[in-house]
PDB file of C-alpha atoms in Angstrom:
ATOM      1  CA  MET A   5       4.773 -20.227  14.587  1.00 36.00           C
ATOM      2  CA  HIS A   6       3.748 -16.636  14.350  1.00 46.00           C
ATOM      3  CA  ASP A   7       1.060 -15.267  16.574  1.00 48.00           C
ATOM      4  CA  THR A   8      -0.748 -13.777  13.862  1.00 52.00           C
ATOM      5  CA  PRO A   9      -4.513 -13.423  13.671  1.00 55.00           C
ATOM      6  CA  PRO A  10      -6.171 -13.887  10.218  1.00 66.00           C
ATOM      7  CA  SER A  11      -4.671 -11.097   8.047  1.00 91.00           C
ATOM      8  CA  PHE A  12      -7.984 -10.404   6.228  1.00 97.00           C
ATOM      9  CA  GLU A  13     -11.444 -11.717   5.828  1.00 97.00           C
ATOM     10  CA  LEU A  14     -13.920 -12.044   3.024  1.00 98.00           C
ATOM     11  CA  LEU A  15     -17.395 -11.798   4.314  1.00 98.00           C
ATOM     12  CA  PRO A  16     -19.935 -13.184   1.793  1.00 98.00           C
ATOM     13  CA  GLY A  17     -22.769 -11.146   0.435  1.00 98.00           C
ATOM     14  CA  ALA A  18     -25.703 -11.970  -1.913  1.00 98.00           C
ATOM     15  CA  ALA A  19     -24.588 -14.308  -4.787  1.00 98.00           C
ATOM     16  CA  GLU A  20     -26.134 -11.676  -7.276  1.00 97.00           C
ATOM     17  CA  SER A  21     -24.270  -8.563  -5.627  1.00 97.00           C
ATOM     18  CA  PRO A  22     -21.543  -7.080  -7.611  1.00 97.00           C
ATOM     19  CA  VAL A  23     -20.428  -5.005  -4.731  1.00 98.00           C
ATOM     20  CA  ILE A  24     -17.406  -5.349  -2.339  1.00 98.00           C
ATOM     21  CA  LEU A  25     -17.091  -3.030   0.496  1.00 98.00           C
ATOM     22  CA  HIS A  26     -13.337  -2.825   1.114  1.00 98.00           C
ATOM     23  CA  VAL A  27     -12.237  -1.861   4.605  1.00 98.00           C
ATOM     24  CA  PRO A  28      -8.418  -1.789   4.733  1.00 98.00           C
ATOM     25  CA  HIS A  29      -7.336   0.455   7.432  1.00 98.00           C
ATOM     26  CA  SER A  30      -9.873  -0.097  10.345  1.00 98.00           C
ATOM     27  CA  ALA A  31      -7.736  -2.456  12.399  1.00 97.00           C
ATOM     28  CA  ARG A  32      -5.087  -1.923  15.143  1.00 97.00           C
ATOM     29  CA  ALA A  33      -3.658  -5.309  15.572  1.00 96.00           C
ATOM     30  CA  ILE A  34       0.075  -5.919  15.038  1.00 96.00           C
ATOM     31  CA  PRO A  35       1.688  -9.267  15.523  1.00 95.00           C
ATOM     32  CA  ALA A  36       4.404  -9.411  18.127  1.00 95.00           C
ATOM     33  CA  ASP A  37       7.147 -10.124  15.789  1.00 96.00           C
ATOM     34  CA  VAL A  38       6.230  -7.239  13.604  1.00 97.00           C
ATOM     35  CA  ARG A  39       5.879  -5.089  16.627  1.00 98.00           C
ATOM     36  CA  ALA A  40       9.484  -5.757  17.458  1.00 97.00           C
ATOM     37  CA  GLY A  41      10.506  -4.035  14.301  1.00 98.00           C
ATOM     38  CA  ILE A  42       8.675  -0.812  15.336  1.00 98.00           C
ATOM     39  CA  VAL A  43      10.968   1.672  17.283  1.00 98.00           C
ATOM     40  CA  LEU A  44       8.203   3.476  19.006  1.00 98.00           C
ATOM     41  CA  ASP A  45       7.433   2.624  22.696  1.00 98.00           C
ATOM     42  CA  ASP A  46       4.036   1.293  23.509  1.00 98.00           C
ATOM     43  CA  ALA A  47       2.477   4.825  24.455  1.00 98.00           C
ATOM     44  CA  ALA A  48       3.870   6.435  21.297  1.00 98.00           C
ATOM     45  CA  LEU A  49       2.644   3.384  19.276  1.00 98.00           C
ATOM     46  CA  GLU A  50      -0.926   3.835  20.839  1.00 98.00           C
ATOM     47  CA  ARG A  51      -0.935   7.481  19.717  1.00 98.00           C
ATOM     48  CA  GLU A  52       0.255   6.675  16.244  1.00 98.00           C
ATOM     49  CA  LEU A  53      -2.600   4.170  15.956  1.00 98.00           C
ATOM     50  CA  ASP A  54      -5.053   6.678  17.083  1.00 98.00           C
ATOM     51  CA  HIS A  55      -3.922   8.874  14.239  1.00 98.00           C
ATOM     52  CA  ILE A  56      -3.362   6.376  11.457  1.00 97.00           C
ATOM     53  CA  THR A  57      -6.376   3.958  11.883  1.00 98.00           C
ATOM     54  CA  ASP A  58      -9.569   4.565  10.184  1.00 98.00           C
ATOM     55  CA  ALA A  59     -11.568   3.803  13.343  1.00 98.00           C
ATOM     56  CA  TYR A  60     -14.761   2.179  13.292  1.00 98.00           C
ATOM     57  CA  THR A  61     -14.990   1.962   9.374  1.00 98.00           C
ATOM     58  CA  ASP A  62     -15.533  -1.833   9.829  1.00 98.00           C
ATOM     59  CA  ARG A  63     -18.354  -1.121  12.002  1.00 98.00           C
ATOM     60  CA  ILE A  64     -19.933   1.308   9.413  1.00 98.00           C
ATOM     61  CA  ALA A  65     -19.428  -1.202   6.614  1.00 98.00           C
ATOM     62  CA  GLU A  66     -21.053  -3.933   8.658  1.00 98.00           C
ATOM     63  CA  ALA A  67     -24.072  -1.858   9.525  1.00 98.00           C
ATOM     64  CA  ALA A  68     -24.354  -0.759   5.881  1.00 98.00           C
ATOM     65  CA  ALA A  69     -24.318  -4.427   4.741  1.00 98.00           C
ATOM     66  CA  ALA A  70     -27.058  -5.284   7.018  1.00 98.00           C
ATOM     67  CA  LEU A  71     -29.200  -2.408   5.973  1.00 98.00           C
ATOM     68  CA  ALA A  72     -28.700  -2.746   2.160  1.00 98.00           C
ATOM     69  CA  GLY A  73     -31.501  -4.188  -0.037  1.00 97.00           C
ATOM     70  CA  LEU A  74     -28.901  -6.653  -1.514  1.00 97.00           C
ATOM     71  CA  THR A  75     -26.118  -7.613   0.784  1.00 98.00           C
ATOM     72  CA  PRO A  76     -22.793  -6.612  -0.479  1.00 98.00           C
ATOM     73  CA  TRP A  77     -19.624  -8.544  -0.041  1.00 98.00           C
ATOM     74  CA  ARG A  78     -17.110  -7.272   2.571  1.00 98.00           C
ATOM     75  CA  PHE A  79     -13.230  -7.723   2.351  1.00 98.00           C
ATOM     76  CA  VAL A  80     -11.834  -6.442   5.674  1.00 98.00           C
ATOM     77  CA  ASN A  81      -8.176  -6.193   6.754  1.00 98.00           C
ATOM     78  CA  ARG A  82      -7.784  -7.572  10.235  1.00 96.00           C
ATOM     79  CA  LEU A  83      -4.304  -6.211  10.799  1.00 97.00           C
ATOM     80  CA  SER A  84      -3.174  -2.578  11.300  1.00 98.00           C
ATOM     81  CA  ARG A  85      -1.807  -0.626   8.177  1.00 98.00           C
ATOM     82  CA  LEU A  86       1.448  -0.380  10.249  1.00 98.00           C
ATOM     83  CA  VAL A  87       1.964  -4.082   9.435  1.00 98.00           C
ATOM     84  CA  VAL A  88       1.462  -3.491   5.582  1.00 97.00           C
ATOM     85  CA  ASP A  89      -0.751  -1.033   3.763  1.00 97.00           C
ATOM     86  CA  PRO A  90      -2.422  -3.169   1.109  1.00 96.00           C
ATOM     87  CA  GLU A  91      -3.472  -0.092  -0.920  1.00 95.00           C
ATOM     88  CA  ARG A  92       0.071   1.046  -1.592  1.00 93.00           C
ATOM     89  CA  PHE A  93       1.955   0.089  -4.774  1.00 86.00           C
ATOM     90  CA  PRO A  94       4.859  -2.187  -3.404  1.00 84.00           C
ATOM     91  CA  ASP A  95       7.476  -0.445  -5.605  1.00 78.00           C
ATOM     92  CA  GLU A  96       8.734   2.841  -6.777  1.00 76.00           C
ATOM     93  CA  ARG A  97       5.323   3.708  -8.319  1.00 86.00           C
ATOM     94  CA  GLU A  98       4.209   4.757  -4.881  1.00 81.00           C
ATOM     95  CA  GLU A  99       4.117   8.588  -4.292  1.00 86.00           C
ATOM     96  CA  MET A 100       3.913   8.065  -0.441  1.00 89.00           C
ATOM     97  CA  LEU A 101       7.468   6.675  -0.447  1.00 86.00           C
ATOM     98  CA  ALA A 102       8.414  10.364  -0.342  1.00 88.00           C
ATOM     99  CA  VAL A 103       7.234  10.499   3.298  1.00 91.00           C
ATOM    100  CA  GLY A 104       8.269   6.850   4.336  1.00 90.00           C
ATOM    101  CA  MET A 105       4.736   5.516   3.773  1.00 95.00           C
ATOM    102  CA  GLY A 106       5.000   2.943   0.991  1.00 93.00           C
ATOM    103  CA  ALA A 107       3.675  -0.605   1.372  1.00 94.00           C
ATOM    104  CA  VAL A 108       5.622  -0.833   4.594  1.00 96.00           C
ATOM    105  CA  TYR A 109       5.751   2.342   6.594  1.00 97.00           C
ATOM    106  CA  THR A 110       9.166   3.587   8.040  1.00 96.00           C
ATOM    107  CA  ARG A 111       7.727   7.029   9.168  1.00 97.00           C
ATOM    108  CA  THR A 112       4.943   8.011  11.309  1.00 97.00           C
ATOM    109  CA  THR A 113       1.942  10.438  10.438  1.00 97.00           C
ATOM    110  CA  HIS A 114       4.049  13.144  12.132  1.00 96.00           C
ATOM    111  CA  ARG A 115       7.141  12.040  10.028  1.00 96.00           C
ATOM    112  CA  GLU A 116       9.082  10.630  12.839  1.00 97.00           C
ATOM    113  CA  VAL A 117      10.924   7.284  12.715  1.00 98.00           C
ATOM    114  CA  LEU A 118       8.672   4.258  12.896  1.00 98.00           C
ATOM    115  CA  ARG A 119      11.042   1.403  11.646  1.00 98.00           C
ATOM    116  CA  PRO A 120      14.890   1.779  11.449  1.00 95.00           C
ATOM    117  CA  ALA A 121      16.784   3.207   8.420  1.00 88.00           C
ATOM    118  CA  GLY A 122      17.605   0.295   5.806  1.00 92.00           C
ATOM    119  CA  THR A 123      14.546  -1.847   6.939  1.00 95.00           C
ATOM    120  CA  ASP A 124      13.912  -4.427   4.199  1.00 95.00           C
ATOM    121  CA  PRO A 125      10.058  -4.217   3.394  1.00 95.00           C
ATOM    122  CA  GLU A 126      10.317  -7.524   1.461  1.00 96.00           C
ATOM    123  CA  PRO A 127       9.603  -9.926   4.140  1.00 97.00           C
ATOM    124  CA  LEU A 128       6.436  -8.183   5.247  1.00 97.00           C
ATOM    125  CA  ILE A 129       5.317  -7.718   1.693  1.00 95.00           C
ATOM    126  CA  GLU A 130       5.752 -11.350   0.973  1.00 95.00           C
ATOM    127  CA  ARG A 131       3.985 -12.486   4.221  1.00 96.00           C
ATOM    128  CA  TYR A 132       1.098 -10.045   4.194  1.00 96.00           C
ATOM    129  CA  PHE A 133       0.806  -7.777   1.115  1.00 96.00           C
ATOM    130  CA  ARG A 134       0.925 -10.366  -1.701  1.00 94.00           C
ATOM    131  CA  PRO A 135      -1.618 -12.816  -0.152  1.00 95.00           C
ATOM    132  CA  TYR A 136      -3.889  -9.962   0.543  1.00 96.00           C
ATOM    133  CA  ALA A 137      -3.623  -8.721  -3.051  1.00 96.00           C
ATOM    134  CA  GLU A 138      -4.260 -12.139  -4.458  1.00 96.00           C
ATOM    135  CA  ALA A 139      -7.245 -12.771  -2.086  1.00 97.00           C
ATOM    136  CA  MET A 140      -8.749  -9.309  -3.213  1.00 98.00           C
ATOM    137  CA  THR A 141      -8.032 -10.115  -6.902  1.00 98.00           C
ATOM    138  CA  LYS A 142      -9.961 -13.487  -6.663  1.00 98.00           C
ATOM    139  CA  ALA A 143     -12.744 -11.779  -4.848  1.00 98.00           C
ATOM    140  CA  VAL A 144     -13.145  -9.155  -7.736  1.00 98.00           C
ATOM    141  CA  ALA A 145     -12.825 -12.092 -10.267  1.00 98.00           C
ATOM    142  CA  ASP A 146     -15.640 -14.037  -8.501  1.00 98.00           C
ATOM    143  CA  ARG A 147     -17.868 -11.103  -8.728  1.00 98.00           C
ATOM    144  CA  LEU A 148     -17.078 -10.614 -12.416  1.00 98.00           C
ATOM    145  CA  ALA A 149     -17.849 -14.293 -12.998  1.00 98.00           C
ATOM    146  CA  ALA A 150     -21.051 -14.219 -11.106  1.00 98.00           C
ATOM    147  CA  THR A 151     -22.564 -11.021 -12.135  1.00 98.00           C
ATOM    148  CA  GLY A 152     -20.514  -9.675 -15.109  1.00 98.00           C
ATOM    149  CA  ARG A 153     -19.173  -6.861 -13.228  1.00 97.00           C
ATOM    150  CA  ALA A 154     -17.580  -5.717  -9.794  1.00 98.00           C
ATOM    151  CA  VAL A 155     -17.989  -2.537  -7.941  1.00 98.00           C
ATOM    152  CA  ILE A 156     -15.375  -1.855  -5.064  1.00 98.00           C
ATOM    153  CA  ILE A 157     -16.301   0.665  -2.608  1.00 98.00           C
ATOM    154  CA  ASP A 158     -13.315   1.455  -0.416  1.00 98.00           C
ATOM    155  CA  VAL A 159     -14.413   2.727   3.093  1.00 98.00           C
ATOM    156  CA  HIS A 160     -11.915   5.113   4.785  1.00 98.00           C
ATOM    157  CA  SER A 161     -11.833   7.842   7.179  1.00 98.00           C
ATOM    158  CA  TYR A 162      -9.616  10.842   7.680  1.00 97.00           C
ATOM    159  CA  PRO A 163      -8.851  13.506  10.377  1.00 97.00           C
ATOM    160  CA  GLY A 164     -10.388  16.837  10.607  1.00 96.00           C
ATOM    161  CA  ALA A 165      -7.088  18.588  10.510  1.00 96.00           C
ATOM    162  CA  ALA A 166      -4.255  17.741   8.205  1.00 95.00           C
ATOM    163  CA  LEU A 167      -1.462  15.575   9.486  1.00 95.00           C
ATOM    164  CA  PRO A 168       2.099  16.190   8.500  1.00 95.00           C
ATOM    165  CA  TYR A 169       2.402  12.973   6.391  1.00 94.00           C
ATOM    166  CA  GLU A 170      -0.256  14.330   4.045  1.00 93.00           C
ATOM    167  CA  LEU A 171       1.022  15.211   0.642  1.00 90.00           C
ATOM    168  CA  HIS A 172      -2.073  16.986  -0.448  1.00 88.00           C
ATOM    169  CA  GLY A 173      -3.498  18.254   2.784  1.00 87.00           C
ATOM    170  CA  GLY A 174      -4.022  21.899   1.818  1.00 90.00           C
ATOM    171  CA  GLY A 175      -7.336  21.680  -0.015  1.00 93.00           C
ATOM    172  CA  PRO A 176     -10.906  21.375   1.099  1.00 96.00           C
ATOM    173  CA  ARG A 177     -11.853  18.670   3.819  1.00 97.00           C
ATOM    174  CA  PRO A 178     -15.482  18.056   3.391  1.00 98.00           C
ATOM    175  CA  PRO A 179     -17.512  15.655   5.694  1.00 98.00           C
ATOM    176  CA  VAL A 180     -17.365  13.001   2.777  1.00 98.00           C
ATOM    177  CA  CYS A 181     -14.450  12.999   0.237  1.00 98.00           C
ATOM    178  CA  LEU A 182     -15.021  10.878  -2.699  1.00 98.00           C
ATOM    179  CA  GLY A 183     -11.919   9.613  -4.372  1.00 98.00           C
ATOM    180  CA  THR A 184     -12.220   8.650  -7.977  1.00 98.00           C
ATOM    181  CA  ASP A 185     -10.301   6.823 -10.628  1.00 97.00           C
ATOM    182  CA  SER A 186     -10.400   8.177 -14.276  1.00 97.00           C
ATOM    183  CA  PHE A 187     -10.833   4.790 -15.596  1.00 98.00           C
ATOM    184  CA  HIS A 188     -12.683   2.919 -13.027  1.00 98.00           C
ATOM    185  CA  THR A 189     -15.090   5.501 -11.568  1.00 98.00           C
ATOM    186  CA  PRO A 190     -18.181   5.978 -13.990  1.00 97.00           C
ATOM    187  CA  PRO A 191     -19.941   9.263 -13.515  1.00 97.00           C
ATOM    188  CA  GLU A 192     -23.114   7.646 -12.477  1.00 96.00           C
ATOM    189  CA  LEU A 193     -21.297   5.909  -9.507  1.00 97.00           C
ATOM    190  CA  THR A 194     -20.018   9.240  -8.371  1.00 97.00           C
ATOM    191  CA  GLU A 195     -23.352  10.799  -8.552  1.00 97.00           C
ATOM    192  CA  GLN A 196     -25.065   7.881  -6.611  1.00 97.00           C
ATOM    193  CA  ALA A 197     -22.525   8.490  -3.910  1.00 98.00           C
ATOM    194  CA  ARG A 198     -23.208  12.237  -3.814  1.00 97.00           C
ATOM    195  CA  ALA A 199     -26.947  11.583  -3.623  1.00 97.00           C
ATOM    196  CA  ALA A 200     -26.471   8.838  -0.912  1.00 97.00           C
ATOM    197  CA  PHE A 201     -24.225  10.966   1.271  1.00 98.00           C
ATOM    198  CA  ALA A 202     -26.137  14.132   0.884  1.00 96.00           C
ATOM    199  CA  ARG A 203     -27.658  13.419   4.417  1.00 93.00           C
ATOM    200  CA  CYS A 204     -24.247  13.466   5.927  1.00 96.00           C
ATOM    201  CA  GLY A 205     -23.295  16.994   4.777  1.00 93.00           C
ATOM    202  CA  GLU A 206     -21.196  18.280   1.865  1.00 94.00           C
ATOM    203  CA  THR A 207     -19.464  15.888  -0.363  1.00 97.00           C
ATOM    204  CA  GLY A 208     -16.263  16.603  -2.331  1.00 97.00           C
ATOM    205  CA  LEU A 209     -14.088  15.068  -5.000  1.00 97.00           C
ATOM    206  CA  ASP A 210     -10.499  13.973  -4.577  1.00 97.00           C
ATOM    207  CA  SER A 211      -9.478  16.269  -1.749  1.00 96.00           C
ATOM    208  CA  PRO A 212      -7.785  15.768   0.559  1.00 96.00           C
ATOM    209  CA  PHE A 213      -7.441  12.136  -0.882  1.00 95.00           C
ATOM    210  CA  SER A 214      -7.836  10.896  -4.336  1.00 95.00           C
ATOM    211  CA  GLY A 215      -7.915   7.832  -6.304  1.00 95.00           C
ATOM    212  CA  ALA A 216      -9.805   4.335  -5.763  1.00 97.00           C
ATOM    213  CA  TYR A 217      -8.303   0.872  -5.133  1.00 97.00           C
ATOM    214  CA  VAL A 218      -8.458  -1.654  -7.781  1.00 97.00           C
ATOM    215  CA  PRO A 219      -6.154  -4.839  -7.787  1.00 96.00           C
ATOM    216  CA  LEU A 220      -3.510  -4.452 -10.313  1.00 93.00           C
ATOM    217  CA  GLU A 221      -4.742  -7.403 -12.445  1.00 96.00           C
ATOM    218  CA  PHE A 222      -7.617  -5.176 -13.517  1.00 98.00           C
ATOM    219  CA  HIS A 223      -6.314  -1.695 -13.047  1.00 96.00           C
ATOM    220  CA  GLY A 224      -6.541   0.559 -16.042  1.00 96.00           C
ATOM    221  CA  ASP A 225      -7.579  -2.574 -18.120  1.00 96.00           C
ATOM    222  CA  ASP A 226     -10.906  -4.017 -17.372  1.00 98.00           C
ATOM    223  CA  ASP A 227     -13.810  -1.395 -17.318  1.00 97.00           C
ATOM    224  CA  ARG A 228     -16.181  -4.085 -15.873  1.00 98.00           C
ATOM    225  CA  VAL A 229     -14.531  -3.242 -12.639  1.00 98.00           C
ATOM    226  CA  GLY A 230     -15.811   0.113 -10.882  1.00 98.00           C
ATOM    227  CA  ALA A 231     -14.279   1.634  -7.899  1.00 98.00           C
ATOM    228  CA  LEU A 232     -14.982   4.673  -5.709  1.00 98.00           C
ATOM    229  CA  MET A 233     -13.151   5.572  -2.383  1.00 98.00           C
ATOM    230  CA  VAL A 234     -15.428   6.870   0.376  1.00 98.00           C
ATOM    231  CA  GLU A 235     -13.331   9.013   2.907  1.00 98.00           C
ATOM    232  CA  ILE A 236     -15.360  10.186   5.996  1.00 98.00           C
ATOM    233  CA  ARG A 237     -14.094  12.908   8.116  1.00 98.00           C
ATOM    234  CA  ARG A 238     -13.736  11.555  11.511  1.00 98.00           C
ATOM    235  CA  ASP A 239     -15.138  14.293  13.488  1.00 97.00           C
ATOM    236  CA  THR A 240     -18.434  13.549  11.882  1.00 96.00           C
ATOM    237  CA  TYR A 241     -18.809  10.327  13.731  1.00 97.00           C
ATOM    238  CA  MET A 242     -16.247  10.124  16.692  1.00 97.00           C
ATOM    239  CA  THR A 243     -13.984  12.007  18.981  1.00 97.00           C
ATOM    240  CA  GLU A 244     -10.546  12.489  17.552  1.00 97.00           C
ATOM    241  CA  PRO A 245      -8.024  11.060  17.686  1.00 96.00           C
ATOM    242  CA  GLY A 246      -8.761   7.486  18.739  1.00 94.00           C
ATOM    243  CA  GLY A 247     -11.985   8.407  20.800  1.00 96.00           C
ATOM    244  CA  VAL A 248     -15.351   6.859  21.114  1.00 96.00           C
ATOM    245  CA  PRO A 249     -17.819   6.896  18.236  1.00 96.00           C
ATOM    246  CA  SER A 250     -21.102   8.683  18.092  1.00 95.00           C
ATOM    247  CA  ALA A 251     -24.096   6.268  17.578  1.00 96.00           C
ATOM    248  CA  PRO A 252     -26.073   8.897  15.568  1.00 95.00           C
ATOM    249  CA  GLY A 253     -23.093   9.655  13.356  1.00 96.00           C
ATOM    250  CA  LEU A 254     -22.314   5.877  12.662  1.00 97.00           C
ATOM    251  CA  ASP A 255     -25.998   5.197  12.011  1.00 97.00           C
ATOM    252  CA  ARG A 256     -26.317   8.120   9.532  1.00 97.00           C
ATOM    253  CA  LEU A 257     -23.077   7.074   7.690  1.00 98.00           C
ATOM    254  CA  ALA A 258     -24.183   3.445   7.602  1.00 98.00           C
ATOM    255  CA  GLY A 259     -27.549   4.317   6.131  1.00 98.00           C
ATOM    256  CA  ALA A 260     -25.927   6.568   3.448  1.00 98.00           C
ATOM    257  CA  LEU A 261     -23.393   3.799   2.613  1.00 98.00           C
ATOM    258  CA  ALA A 262     -26.076   1.224   2.214  1.00 98.00           C
ATOM    259  CA  ALA A 263     -27.956   3.509  -0.102  1.00 97.00           C
ATOM    260  CA  LEU A 264     -24.807   3.663  -2.252  1.00 98.00           C
ATOM    261  CA  VAL A 265     -24.559  -0.047  -2.032  1.00 98.00           C
ATOM    262  CA  ASP A 266     -27.970  -0.236  -3.372  1.00 96.00           C
ATOM    263  CA  GLY A 267     -27.350   2.207  -6.188  1.00 87.00           C
ATOM    264  CA  PRO A 268     -25.541  -0.064  -8.702  1.00 65.00           C
ATOM    265  CA  HIS A 269     -28.548  -2.511  -8.606  1.00 57.00           C
ATOM    266  CA  ARG A 270     -31.035  -0.002  -9.754  1.00 50.00           C
TER     267      ARG A 270
END
């Protein structure tokens, strides 16, 4: 038996909503047997979780869902991305392998050792990554069957100052960064996001993070699946790193995200 909490959760929305709020990086939970494979001591692990976790993005998505005119679906990772990162490619296609951050991380945000050299990622990929990917694929397929389309809005956050692991950290770091995909992000979705988040300050495109998550079954193939990544700079709503949230900041962001959720229905 593993002492594993549910790895992910699909929270139903309105039957007629095509929108899935995807929250992959908000959790800090690490099962004990997975923790045993991490070389950091407890204090260092807590510091790493402070840096790597997209803190409170699950709360922002939950509040946005409550505010939206048509309740979106929510797919929420309940385990830390230090277990597996469900948004990475599980093979050599993943550019973050260059800094030890493929689907199973072997290095920290500061490029220090997280797992021993030679760690086999396959057991964690099999146990966590593939079931997550299959469930997310099904969630998208269900929205397509119910509404004829799906809109995945990825809810992330990022630090105000670049961390050593970032491959493209030298560019602008606006309050809200919108990550786009050349195939799956239609211009109208980007414009709806810019308008929705105008209340939160400047929005930028694809810096410091780019791209948008789409399950591989649909990626680059099915244009009925729209996708946009929302990266929120953490100092706009919390004390960094790993500190307490600001209620006004959370409320403002939740309202903006709700406005974006309602955009595709108009």
